[in-house]
Short mmCIF file of C-alpha atoms in Angstrom, two decimals:
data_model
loop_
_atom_site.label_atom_id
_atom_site.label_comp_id
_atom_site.label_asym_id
_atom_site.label_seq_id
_atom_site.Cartn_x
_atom_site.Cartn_y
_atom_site.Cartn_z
CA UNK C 1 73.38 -5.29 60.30
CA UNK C 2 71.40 -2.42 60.15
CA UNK C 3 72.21 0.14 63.34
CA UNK C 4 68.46 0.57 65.27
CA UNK C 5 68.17 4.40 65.86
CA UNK C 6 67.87 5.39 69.58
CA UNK C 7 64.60 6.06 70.90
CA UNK C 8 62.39 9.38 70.70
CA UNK C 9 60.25 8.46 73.47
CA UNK C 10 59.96 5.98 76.28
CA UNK C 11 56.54 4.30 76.94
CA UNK C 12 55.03 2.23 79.50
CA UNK C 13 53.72 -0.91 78.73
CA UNK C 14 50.61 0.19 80.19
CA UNK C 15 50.77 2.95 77.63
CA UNK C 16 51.86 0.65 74.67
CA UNK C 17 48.79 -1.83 75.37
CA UNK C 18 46.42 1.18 75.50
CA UNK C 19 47.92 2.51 71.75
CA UNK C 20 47.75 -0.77 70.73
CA UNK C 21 44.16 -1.26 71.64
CA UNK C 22 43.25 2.21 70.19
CA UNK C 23 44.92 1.18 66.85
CA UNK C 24 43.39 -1.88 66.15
CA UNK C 25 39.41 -0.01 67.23
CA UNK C 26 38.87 -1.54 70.79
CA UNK C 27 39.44 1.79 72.52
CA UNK C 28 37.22 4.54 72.16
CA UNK C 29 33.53 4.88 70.57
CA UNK C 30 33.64 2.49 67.11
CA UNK C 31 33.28 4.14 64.33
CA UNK C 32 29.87 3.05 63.53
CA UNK C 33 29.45 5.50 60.29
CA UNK C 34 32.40 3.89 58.51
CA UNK C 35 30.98 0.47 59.29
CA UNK C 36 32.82 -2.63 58.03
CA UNK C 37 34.47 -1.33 55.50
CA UNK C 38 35.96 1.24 58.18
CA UNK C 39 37.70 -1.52 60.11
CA UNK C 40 39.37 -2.99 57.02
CA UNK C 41 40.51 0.00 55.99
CA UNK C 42 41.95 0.43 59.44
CA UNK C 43 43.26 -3.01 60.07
CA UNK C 44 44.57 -3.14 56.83
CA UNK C 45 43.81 -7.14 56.46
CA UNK C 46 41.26 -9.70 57.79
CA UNK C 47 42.65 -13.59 58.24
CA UNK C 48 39.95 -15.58 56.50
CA UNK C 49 39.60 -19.59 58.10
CA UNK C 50 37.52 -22.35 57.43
CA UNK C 51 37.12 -23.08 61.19
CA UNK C 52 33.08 -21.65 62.12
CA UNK C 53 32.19 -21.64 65.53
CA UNK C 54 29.67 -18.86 65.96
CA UNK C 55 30.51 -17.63 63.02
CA UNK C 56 33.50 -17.64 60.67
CA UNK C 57 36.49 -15.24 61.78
CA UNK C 58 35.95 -12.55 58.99
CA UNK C 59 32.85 -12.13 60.71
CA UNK C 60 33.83 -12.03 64.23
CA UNK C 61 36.87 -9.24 63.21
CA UNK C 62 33.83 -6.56 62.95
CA UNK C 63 31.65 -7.65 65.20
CA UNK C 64 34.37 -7.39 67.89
CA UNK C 65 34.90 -4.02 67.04
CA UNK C 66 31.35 -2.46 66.39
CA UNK C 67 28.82 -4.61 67.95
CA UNK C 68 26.00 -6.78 66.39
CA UNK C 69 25.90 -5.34 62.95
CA UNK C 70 24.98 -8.08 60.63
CA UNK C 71 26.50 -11.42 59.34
CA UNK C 72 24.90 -10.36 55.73
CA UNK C 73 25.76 -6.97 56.14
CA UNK C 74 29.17 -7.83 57.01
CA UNK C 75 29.71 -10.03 53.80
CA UNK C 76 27.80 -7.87 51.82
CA UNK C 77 30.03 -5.07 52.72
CA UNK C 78 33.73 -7.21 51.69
CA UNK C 79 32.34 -8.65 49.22
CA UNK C 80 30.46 -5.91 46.65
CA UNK C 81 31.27 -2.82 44.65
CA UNK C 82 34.65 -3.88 44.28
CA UNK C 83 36.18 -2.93 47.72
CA UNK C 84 38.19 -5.72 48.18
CA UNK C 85 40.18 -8.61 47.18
CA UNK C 86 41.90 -11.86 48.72
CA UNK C 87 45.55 -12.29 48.86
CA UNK C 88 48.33 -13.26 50.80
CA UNK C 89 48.83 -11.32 53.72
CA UNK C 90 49.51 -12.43 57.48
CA UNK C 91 47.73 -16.04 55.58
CA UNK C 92 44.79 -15.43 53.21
CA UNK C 93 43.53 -12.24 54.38
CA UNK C 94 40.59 -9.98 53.05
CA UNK C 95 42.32 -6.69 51.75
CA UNK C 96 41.02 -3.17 50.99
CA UNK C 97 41.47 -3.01 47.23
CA UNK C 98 43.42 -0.04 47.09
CA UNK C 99 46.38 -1.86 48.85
CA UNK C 100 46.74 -4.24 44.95
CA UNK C 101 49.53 -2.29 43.69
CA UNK C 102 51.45 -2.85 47.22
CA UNK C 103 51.50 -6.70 46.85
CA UNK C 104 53.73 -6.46 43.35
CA UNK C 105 56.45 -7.58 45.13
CA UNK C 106 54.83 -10.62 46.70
CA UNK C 107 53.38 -11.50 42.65
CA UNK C 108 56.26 -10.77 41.75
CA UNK C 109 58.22 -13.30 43.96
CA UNK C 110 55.53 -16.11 43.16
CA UNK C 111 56.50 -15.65 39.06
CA UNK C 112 60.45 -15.69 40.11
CA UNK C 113 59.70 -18.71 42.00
CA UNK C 114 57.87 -20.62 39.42
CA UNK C 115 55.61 -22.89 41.50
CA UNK C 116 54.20 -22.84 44.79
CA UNK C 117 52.34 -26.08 45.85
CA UNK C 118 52.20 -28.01 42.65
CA UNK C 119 53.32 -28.91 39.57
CA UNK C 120 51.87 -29.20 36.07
CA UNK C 121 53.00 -31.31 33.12
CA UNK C 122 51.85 -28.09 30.99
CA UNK C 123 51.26 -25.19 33.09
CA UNK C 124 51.15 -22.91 30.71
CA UNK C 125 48.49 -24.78 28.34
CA UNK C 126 46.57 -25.35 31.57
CA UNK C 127 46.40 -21.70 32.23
CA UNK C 128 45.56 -20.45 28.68
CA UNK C 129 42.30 -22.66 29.17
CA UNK C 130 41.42 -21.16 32.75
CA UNK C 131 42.29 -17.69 31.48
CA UNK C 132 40.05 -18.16 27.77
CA UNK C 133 37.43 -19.68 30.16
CA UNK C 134 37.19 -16.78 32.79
CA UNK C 135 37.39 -14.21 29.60
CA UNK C 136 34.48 -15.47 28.38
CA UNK C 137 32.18 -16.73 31.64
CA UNK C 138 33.75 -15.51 34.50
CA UNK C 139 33.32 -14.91 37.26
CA UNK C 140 33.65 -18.56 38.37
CA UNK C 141 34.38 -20.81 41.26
CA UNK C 142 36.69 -23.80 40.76
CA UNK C 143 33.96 -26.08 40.57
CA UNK C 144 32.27 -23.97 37.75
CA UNK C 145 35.94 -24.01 36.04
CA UNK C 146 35.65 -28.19 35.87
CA UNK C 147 36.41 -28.72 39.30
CA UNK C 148 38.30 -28.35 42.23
CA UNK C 149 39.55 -31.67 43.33
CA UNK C 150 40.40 -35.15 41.94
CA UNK C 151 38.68 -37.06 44.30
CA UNK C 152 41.65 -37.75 46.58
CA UNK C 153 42.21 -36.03 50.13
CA UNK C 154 41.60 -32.04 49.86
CA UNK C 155 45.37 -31.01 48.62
CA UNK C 156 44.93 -33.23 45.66
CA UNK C 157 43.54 -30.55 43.13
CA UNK C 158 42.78 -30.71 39.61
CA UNK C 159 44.40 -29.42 36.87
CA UNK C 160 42.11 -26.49 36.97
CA UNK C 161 42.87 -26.09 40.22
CA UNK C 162 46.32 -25.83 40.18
CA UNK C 163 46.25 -23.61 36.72
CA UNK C 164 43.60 -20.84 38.72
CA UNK C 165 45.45 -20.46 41.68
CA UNK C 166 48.66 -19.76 39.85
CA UNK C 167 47.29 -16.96 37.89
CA UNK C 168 45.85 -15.92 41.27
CA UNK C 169 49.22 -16.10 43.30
CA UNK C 170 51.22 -14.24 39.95
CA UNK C 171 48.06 -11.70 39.75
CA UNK C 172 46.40 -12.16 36.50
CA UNK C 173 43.20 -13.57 38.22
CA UNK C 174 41.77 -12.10 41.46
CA UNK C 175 39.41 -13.51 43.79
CA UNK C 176 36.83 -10.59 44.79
CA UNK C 177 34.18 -12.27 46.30
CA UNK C 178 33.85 -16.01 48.33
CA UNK C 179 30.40 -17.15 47.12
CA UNK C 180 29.29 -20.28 50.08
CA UNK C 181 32.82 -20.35 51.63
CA UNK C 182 34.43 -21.00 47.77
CA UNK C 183 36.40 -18.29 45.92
CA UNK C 184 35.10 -16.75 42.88
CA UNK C 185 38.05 -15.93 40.51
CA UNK C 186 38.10 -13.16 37.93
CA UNK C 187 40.44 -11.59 35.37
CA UNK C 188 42.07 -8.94 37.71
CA UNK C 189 42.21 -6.33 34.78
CA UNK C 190 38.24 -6.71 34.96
CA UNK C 191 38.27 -7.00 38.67
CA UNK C 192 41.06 -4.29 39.54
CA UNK C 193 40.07 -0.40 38.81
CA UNK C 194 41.64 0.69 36.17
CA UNK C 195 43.93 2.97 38.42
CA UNK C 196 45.26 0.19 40.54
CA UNK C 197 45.92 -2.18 38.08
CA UNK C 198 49.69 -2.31 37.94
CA UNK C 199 53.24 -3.58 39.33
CA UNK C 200 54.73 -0.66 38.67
CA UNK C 201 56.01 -0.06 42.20
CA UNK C 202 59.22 -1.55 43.12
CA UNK C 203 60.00 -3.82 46.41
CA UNK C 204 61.01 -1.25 48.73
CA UNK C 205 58.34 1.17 47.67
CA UNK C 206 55.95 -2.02 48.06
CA UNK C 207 57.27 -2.93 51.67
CA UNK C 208 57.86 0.45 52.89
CA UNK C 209 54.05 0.86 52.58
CA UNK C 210 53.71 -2.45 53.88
CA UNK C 211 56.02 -1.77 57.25
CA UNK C 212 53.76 1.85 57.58
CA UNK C 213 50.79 -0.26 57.21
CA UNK C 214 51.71 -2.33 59.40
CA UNK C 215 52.65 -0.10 62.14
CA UNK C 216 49.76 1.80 61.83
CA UNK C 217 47.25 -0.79 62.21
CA UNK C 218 49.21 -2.04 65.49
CA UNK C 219 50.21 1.21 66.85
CA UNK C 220 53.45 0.13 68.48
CA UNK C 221 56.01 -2.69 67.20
CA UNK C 222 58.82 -4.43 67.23
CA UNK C 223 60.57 -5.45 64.03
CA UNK C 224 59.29 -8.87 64.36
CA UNK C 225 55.88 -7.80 64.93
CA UNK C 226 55.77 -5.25 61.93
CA UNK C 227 57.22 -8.68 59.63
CA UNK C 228 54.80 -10.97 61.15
CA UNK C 229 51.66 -8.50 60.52
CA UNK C 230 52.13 -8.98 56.25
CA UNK C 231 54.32 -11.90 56.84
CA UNK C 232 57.85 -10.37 55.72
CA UNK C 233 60.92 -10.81 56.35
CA UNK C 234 63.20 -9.49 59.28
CA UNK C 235 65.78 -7.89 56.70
CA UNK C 236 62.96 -6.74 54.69
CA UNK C 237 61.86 -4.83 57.54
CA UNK C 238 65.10 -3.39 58.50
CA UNK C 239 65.70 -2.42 55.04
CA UNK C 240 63.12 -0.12 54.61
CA UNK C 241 62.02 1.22 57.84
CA UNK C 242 63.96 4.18 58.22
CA UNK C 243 62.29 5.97 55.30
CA UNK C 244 58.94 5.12 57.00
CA UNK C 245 57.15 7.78 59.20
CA UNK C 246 57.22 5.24 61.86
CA UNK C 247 59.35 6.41 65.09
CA UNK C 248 61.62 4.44 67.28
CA UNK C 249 60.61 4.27 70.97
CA UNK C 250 61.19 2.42 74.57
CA UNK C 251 58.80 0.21 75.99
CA UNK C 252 59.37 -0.89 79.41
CA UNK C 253 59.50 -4.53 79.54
CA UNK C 254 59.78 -5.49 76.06
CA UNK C 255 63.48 -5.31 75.65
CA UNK C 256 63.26 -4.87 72.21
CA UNK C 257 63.57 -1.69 69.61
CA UNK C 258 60.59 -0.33 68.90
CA UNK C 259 58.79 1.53 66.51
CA UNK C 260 55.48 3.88 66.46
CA UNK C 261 53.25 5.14 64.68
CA UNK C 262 53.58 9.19 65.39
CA UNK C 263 49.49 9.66 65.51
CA UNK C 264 49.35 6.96 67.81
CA UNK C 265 51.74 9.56 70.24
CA UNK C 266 50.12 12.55 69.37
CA UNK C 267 47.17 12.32 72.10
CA UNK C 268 46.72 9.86 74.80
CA UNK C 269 44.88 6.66 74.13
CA UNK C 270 41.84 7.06 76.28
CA UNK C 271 38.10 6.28 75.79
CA UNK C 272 35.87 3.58 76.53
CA UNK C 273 37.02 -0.38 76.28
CA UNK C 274 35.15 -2.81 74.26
CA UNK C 275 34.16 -5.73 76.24
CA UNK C 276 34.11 -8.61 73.60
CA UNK C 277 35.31 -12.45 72.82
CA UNK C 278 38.15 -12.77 70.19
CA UNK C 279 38.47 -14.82 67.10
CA UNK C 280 41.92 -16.67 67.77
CA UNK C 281 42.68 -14.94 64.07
CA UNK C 282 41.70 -11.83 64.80
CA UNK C 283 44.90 -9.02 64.36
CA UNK C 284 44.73 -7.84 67.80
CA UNK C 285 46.21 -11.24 69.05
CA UNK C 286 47.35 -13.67 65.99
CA UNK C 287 51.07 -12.56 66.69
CA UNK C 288 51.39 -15.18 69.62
CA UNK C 289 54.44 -13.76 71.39
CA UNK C 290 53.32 -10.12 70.81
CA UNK C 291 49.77 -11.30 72.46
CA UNK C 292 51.97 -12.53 75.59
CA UNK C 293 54.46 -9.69 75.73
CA UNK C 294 51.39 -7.16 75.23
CA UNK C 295 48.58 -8.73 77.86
CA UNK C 296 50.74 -11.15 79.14
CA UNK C 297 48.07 -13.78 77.91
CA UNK C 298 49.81 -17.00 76.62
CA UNK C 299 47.28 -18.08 74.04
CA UNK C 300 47.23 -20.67 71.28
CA UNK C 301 44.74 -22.05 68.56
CA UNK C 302 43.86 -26.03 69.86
CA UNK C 303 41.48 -26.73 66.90
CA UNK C 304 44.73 -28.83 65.49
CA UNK C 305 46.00 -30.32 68.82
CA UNK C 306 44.31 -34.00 69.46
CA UNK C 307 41.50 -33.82 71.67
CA UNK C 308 43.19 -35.21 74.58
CA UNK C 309 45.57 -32.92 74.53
CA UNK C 310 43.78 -29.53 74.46
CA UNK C 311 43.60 -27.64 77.45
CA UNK C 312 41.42 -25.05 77.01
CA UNK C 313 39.45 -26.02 73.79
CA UNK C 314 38.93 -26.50 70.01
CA UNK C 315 38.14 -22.71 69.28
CA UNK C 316 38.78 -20.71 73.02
CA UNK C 317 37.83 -16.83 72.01
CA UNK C 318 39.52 -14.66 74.33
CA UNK C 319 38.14 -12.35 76.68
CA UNK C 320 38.56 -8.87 76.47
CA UNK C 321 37.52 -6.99 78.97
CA UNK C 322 38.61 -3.28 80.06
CA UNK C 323 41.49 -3.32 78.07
CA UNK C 324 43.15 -6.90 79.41
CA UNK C 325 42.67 -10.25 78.43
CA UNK C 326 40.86 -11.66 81.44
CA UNK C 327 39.78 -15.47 80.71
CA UNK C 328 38.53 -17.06 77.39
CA UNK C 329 35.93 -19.44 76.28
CA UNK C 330 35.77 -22.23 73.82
CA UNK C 331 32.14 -21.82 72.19
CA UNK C 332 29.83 -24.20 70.27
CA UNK C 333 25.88 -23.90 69.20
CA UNK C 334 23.33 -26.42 70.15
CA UNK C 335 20.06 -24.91 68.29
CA UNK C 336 19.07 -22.22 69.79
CA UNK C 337 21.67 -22.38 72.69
CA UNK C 338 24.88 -20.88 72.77
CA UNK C 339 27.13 -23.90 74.72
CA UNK C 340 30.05 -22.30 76.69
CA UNK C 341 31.74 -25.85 76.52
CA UNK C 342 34.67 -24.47 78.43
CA UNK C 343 35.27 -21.32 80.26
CA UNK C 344 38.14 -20.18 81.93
CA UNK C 345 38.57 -16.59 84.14
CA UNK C 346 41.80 -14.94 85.79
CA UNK C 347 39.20 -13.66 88.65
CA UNK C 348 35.94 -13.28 89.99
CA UNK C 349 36.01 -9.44 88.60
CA UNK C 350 35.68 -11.07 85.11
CA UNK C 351 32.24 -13.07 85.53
CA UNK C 352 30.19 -9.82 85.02
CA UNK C 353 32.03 -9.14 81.63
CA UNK C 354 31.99 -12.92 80.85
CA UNK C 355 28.45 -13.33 80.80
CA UNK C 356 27.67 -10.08 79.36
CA UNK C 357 29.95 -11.03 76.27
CA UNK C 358 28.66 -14.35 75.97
CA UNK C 359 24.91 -13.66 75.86
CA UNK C 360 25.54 -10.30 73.61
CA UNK C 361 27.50 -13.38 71.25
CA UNK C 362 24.60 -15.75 71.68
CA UNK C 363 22.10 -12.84 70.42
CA UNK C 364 24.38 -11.99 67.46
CA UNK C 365 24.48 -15.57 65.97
CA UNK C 366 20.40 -15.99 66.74
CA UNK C 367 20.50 -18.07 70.11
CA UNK C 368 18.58 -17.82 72.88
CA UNK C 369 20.06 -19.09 75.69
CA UNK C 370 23.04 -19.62 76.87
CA UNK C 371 24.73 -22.65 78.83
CA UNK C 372 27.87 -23.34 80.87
CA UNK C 373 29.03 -26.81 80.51
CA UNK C 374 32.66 -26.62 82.37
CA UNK C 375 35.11 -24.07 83.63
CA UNK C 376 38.17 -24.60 85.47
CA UNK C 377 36.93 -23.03 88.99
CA UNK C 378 33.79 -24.49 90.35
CA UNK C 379 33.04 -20.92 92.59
CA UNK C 380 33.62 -18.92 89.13
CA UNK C 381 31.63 -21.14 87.42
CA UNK C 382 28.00 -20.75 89.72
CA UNK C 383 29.00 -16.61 89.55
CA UNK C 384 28.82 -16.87 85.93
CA UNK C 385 25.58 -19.21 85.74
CA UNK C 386 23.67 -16.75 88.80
CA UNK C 387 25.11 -13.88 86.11
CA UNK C 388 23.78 -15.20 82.51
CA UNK C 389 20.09 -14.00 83.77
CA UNK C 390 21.08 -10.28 84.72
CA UNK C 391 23.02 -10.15 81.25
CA UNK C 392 20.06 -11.28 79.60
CA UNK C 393 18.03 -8.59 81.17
CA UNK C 394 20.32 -5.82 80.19
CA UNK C 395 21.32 -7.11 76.71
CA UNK C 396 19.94 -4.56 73.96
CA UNK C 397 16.65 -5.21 72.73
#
């Protein structure tokens, strides 16, 4: 077993939630001139998901960090020029295109593997006809291919199906844009710039930029939070990050090795706290046990747990308010009203920033009202309905 280095520094965990915060661009003024494309950069990966409440979680990822800039702008801005690509990441993630070349060792692992999901009778026939096809029309969705399903329940795919994901997951086709929610596949030596189209860097090189990435984008770590960000491996981890600039700390409370990254310690994380609702997939909080042992806010995705059984709601958004995560809201859209179907707070002091969040939401998606249908504490629940009218009053025009 690798020997974990004694720490340079000892933090609070007051201190590590404010780096944290500051890393992923929810402390301090946003950084409006790098836009979109600035938080990517910064996050290093967006989750995509099917699942749209408001909006879809791509979308939310930005507008939690800089405000009400534009569901076309935000597209617009993955999705042209050639900034970015889709891959596996933490699950399918949006990635800044210059990160290609550190995914060889994930490609690479698919063509070792020889299969993922499915099997063809003859893959490679079935791939030469996808790849001739994309040579010569592309870029094309499955459908445009021939088709995405055979008519069976949504895992049954076609042939074509099968063949174009294949070449996606082994890197000879990339998907650079989603075109209506559906991928739009390419040849990635016509998609990837010329100077980024390569394996030529080795695993460790791969996941030692990975692991930096990583801790970068979340500030402070553990090992199992640095694997879980890119979806590695413990070992693969440990293996690499001693040659990373990352630094070993202490944080009280975590009881757990820890790494940082050293411009993260260099001045202290101050500035002004967004006030915002969370996509459940958004990289500040999709690391479930990190979320707890960070905020101490036990949180989970219901959209999958049986009606019955949910306690706070198909798609509850977090709250996060000065810093903490202070209650959390499952949202849905009835015309021009935005529904708060269920609403829990930790106190009274987070009705103000409940209701300013939620109408500042409704006006981003186009609504304009907004109604409370439950929350768990009937006192909590009239604050926040005599509220919604004061937020609406000093929501931006």
């Amino acid at each position: 077993m690798t020997a974990v280095p004694a720490p340079t520094l000892s933090l609070s965990a007051d201190e590590a939630r404010r780096i944290a915060l500051r890393a992923q661009g929810f402390l301090g003024a946003p950084d409006r001139r790098a836009g979109v494309r600035g938080v990517l950069r910064r996050l290093g990966a967006v989750q995509l998901d099917t699942i749209s409440v408001l909006a879809r979680s791509h979308e939310l990822i930005p507008y939690a960090r800089l405000g009400a800039v534009g569901r076309e702008t935000v597209e617009a801005a993955y999705w042209s020029e050639g900034h970015a690509f889709e891959y596996w990441s933490h699950a399918a993630c949006i990635l800044p295109v210059e990160e290609w070349p550190y995914f060889a060792f994930r490609r690479r692992a698919h063509r070792e593997r020889g299969r993922r999901w499915h099997d063809l009778a003859d893959r490679d026939a079935a791939c030469a006809r996808v790849w001739e096809r994309l040579q010569t029309d592309g870029p094309l969705t499955a459908s445009e291919l021939g088709g995405a399903k055979n008519g069976g329940v949504w895992w049954d795919w076609s042939e074509t199906k099968i063949a174009v994901e294949w070449l996606l997951d082994i890197g000879e086709v990339v998907c650079a844009e989603r075109r209506g929610w559906k991928r739009v596949y390419d040849l990635a030596e016509r998609a990837v710039p010329g100077e980024l189209f390569h394996d030529d860097l080795d695993d460790t090189e791969c996941l030692r930029r990975l692991v930096t990435q990583a801790g970068t984008a979340l500030g402070v770590a553990t090992r199992a939070d640095l694997a879980d960000y890119h979806r590695l491996r413990g070992e693969q981890v440990a293996a690499v990050i001693a040659d990373t600039p990352l630094v070993p700390v202490e944080v009280a409370g975590w009881g757990k090795p820890a790494w940082a990254d050293p411009a993260a310690l260099a001045a202290p994380a101050r500035g002004r706290h967004r006030t915002t609702l969370l996509s459940p997939f958004d990289s500040l909080i999709w690391d479930r046990p990190r979320t707890e042992r960070v905020f101490g806010f036990t949180h989970r995705l219901e959209a999958y747990v049986p009606k019955p059984k949910r306690v706070h709601g198909y798609f509850a958004m977090p709250l996060l308010a000065g810093g903490h995560l202070v209650g959390r809201v499952d949202p849905g859209r009835e015309g021009g009203t935005l529904v708060a179907r269920q609403v829990s707070m930790a106190a009274r002091a987070a009705v103000e920033p409940m209701a300013r969040a939620l109408v500042e939401a409704a006006a981003w998606v186009g609504c304009e009202d907004v109604r409370v249908d439950r929350c768990d504490d009937p006192a909590l629940a009239a604050a926040l309905r005599a509220e919604l009218p004061h937020a609406w009053r000093s929501a931006p025009r």
